[in-house]
Phi, psi and omega in degrees: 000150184280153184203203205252001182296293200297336163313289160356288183298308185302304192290320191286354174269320168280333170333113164107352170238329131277153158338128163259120166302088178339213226171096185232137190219154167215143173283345179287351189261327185269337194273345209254296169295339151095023191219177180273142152228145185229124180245121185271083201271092173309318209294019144296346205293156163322157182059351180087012153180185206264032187270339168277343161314307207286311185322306209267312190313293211297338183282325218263006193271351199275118184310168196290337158215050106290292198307337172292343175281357156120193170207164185220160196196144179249118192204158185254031179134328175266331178287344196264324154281357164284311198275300200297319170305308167341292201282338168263319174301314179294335176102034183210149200268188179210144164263137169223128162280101169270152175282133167307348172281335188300165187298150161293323173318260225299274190335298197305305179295313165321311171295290191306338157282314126154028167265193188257069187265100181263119206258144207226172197235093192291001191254334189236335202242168187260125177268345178271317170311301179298330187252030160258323170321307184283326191292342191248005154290299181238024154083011165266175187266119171305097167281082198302189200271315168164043158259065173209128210282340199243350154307306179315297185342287178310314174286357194272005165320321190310319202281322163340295194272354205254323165310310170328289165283354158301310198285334162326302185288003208024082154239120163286315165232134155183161174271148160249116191278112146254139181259142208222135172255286190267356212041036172307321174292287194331296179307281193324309173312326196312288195279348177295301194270005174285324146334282153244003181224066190323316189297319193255126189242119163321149188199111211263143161278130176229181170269137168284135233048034193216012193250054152340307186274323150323309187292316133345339193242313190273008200247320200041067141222197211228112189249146164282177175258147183279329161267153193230346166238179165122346187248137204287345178255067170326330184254020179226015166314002173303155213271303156191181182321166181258141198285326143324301197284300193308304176284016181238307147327283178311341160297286198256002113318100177301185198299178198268136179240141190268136183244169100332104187347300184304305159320338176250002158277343180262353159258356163296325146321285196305296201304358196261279177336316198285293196261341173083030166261145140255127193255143170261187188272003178271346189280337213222024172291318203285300168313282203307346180272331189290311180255346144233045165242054191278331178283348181258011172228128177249126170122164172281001198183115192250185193214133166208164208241121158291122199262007211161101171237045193289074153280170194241129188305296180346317184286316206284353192248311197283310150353302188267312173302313148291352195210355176270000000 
């Protein structure tokens, strides 16, 4: 299981390959939460989220020949391009099972990294059936999205740095709103702030009719989702927590807060007017919760991680035409 020994270790192998991410703030954004807000923007990180972090920890975690016969990972875009930069920085191949529904960028972008992108019909076919079939045909190594312990490891950099410069800005107690699909970030921030940053508790964000781990957290068992597609926030899409990430939730996270398509498209608005970011909308549930949950946030000062911003200009043009 990951812990902050193995968090550690993730972050000193990404120094110098991944992004160290800001602390970014605006006022026009705390008058809208009605709080200080500090926005953690992953969409800087290589590939556009913060899936290349849990993607590099986990390859570079693999002795010298397993990783060489390659690895392979099933995603609807930010893990498949993490893994895939990853597996092209080691010089090794790669597979990714994409849903056929994922945005065409992030497919597009997935190729152009150079991997092998096999695309499947999330509503009819086991995307686990499928890549456990190729790993054991060609001898690759599975990278899940984010039930793997060394994935988690890796995302928990996030949660590393976001104590750090919290304790710098001397915030101390607050909550940090994340988006969260299987709850790999989640978890991982979780447990880097149970560490080093006690005072401040993860709270993981979703879209509505997609919010499992909420539901999930207030039920305290592990609830599905009734849909596994169907939603603009695609890349925090998943059936429900991970039998790794969930009990590491249930410990250590407070409750879960829910948004609306439109909220989060209107915070995909706002991080561009504001911070001058582009967010998709599964990247930019957690600002919406931030600026419209206010009442459902305790403290003078939330901390949040924009998680992405692989968007298909089409979401990102209708985003801004309504709401900027």
């Amino acid at each position: 299981m990951t812990d902050i020994t193995m968090i550690r270790a993730a972050a000193a192998r990404l120094a110098g390959h991944a992004r160290r991410t800001p602390l970014l703030s605006s006022p026009f954004l705390d008058e809208i939460a009605g709080r200080r807000v500090f926005v953690k923007p992953e969409c800087l990180q290589h590939t556009g989220s913060f899936k290349y972090r849990g993607a590099r920890a986990a390859v570079s975690a693999l002795d010298e020949g397993t990783r060489a016969r390659g690895v392979i990972a099933f995603s609807s875009g930010n893990h498949a391009q993490g893994v895939a930069l990853a597996a092209r920085q080691f010089g090794v191949p790669s597979v990714i099972i994409m849903p056929a529904d994922a945005p065409s960028m992030k497919i597009d972008n997935t190729r152009a990294l150079g991997a092998e992108v096999v695309l499947y019909d999330r509503a009819t076919e086991d995307r686990d059936a499928i890549g456990a079939g190729l790993s054991a045909e060609r001898g690759l190594t599975l990278i899940k999205p984010y039930d793997e312990p060394e994935v988690i490891a890796g995302q928990g950099s996030v949660g590393l740095e976001i104590a750090e410069d919290a304790a710098a800005m001397g915030i101390t107690r607050a909550d940090v709103l994340v988006c969260c699909g299987g709850g790999g970030l989640t978890s991982g921030i979780a447990l880097a702030l149970e560490a080093e940053g006690p005072g401040l508790r993860a709270r993981p964000c979703e879209p509505e009719e997609f919010d499992d781990v909420t539901r999930s957290l207030a039920s305290g068992q592990v609830m599905r989702n009734a849909r596994t597609s169907g939603s603009l926030c695609d890349a925090i899409v998943t059936p429900q927590p991970g039998a790794i990430t969930f009990p590491i939730l249930r410990r250590l996270c407070g409750p879960g807060l829910v948004v609306s398509e439109d909220e989060a498209l209107h915070a995909v608005a706002l991080a561009f007017t504001r911070l001058k970011l582009v967010a998709e909308p599964g990247g930019a549930v957690a600002l919406a919760a931030a600026l419209f949950r206010r009442d459902e946030i305790e403290g003078d000062a939330v901390l949040v991680t924009i998680s992405g911003g692989n968007v298909d200009a089409d979401v990102f043009q209708s985003a801004l035409t309504r709401f900027a």
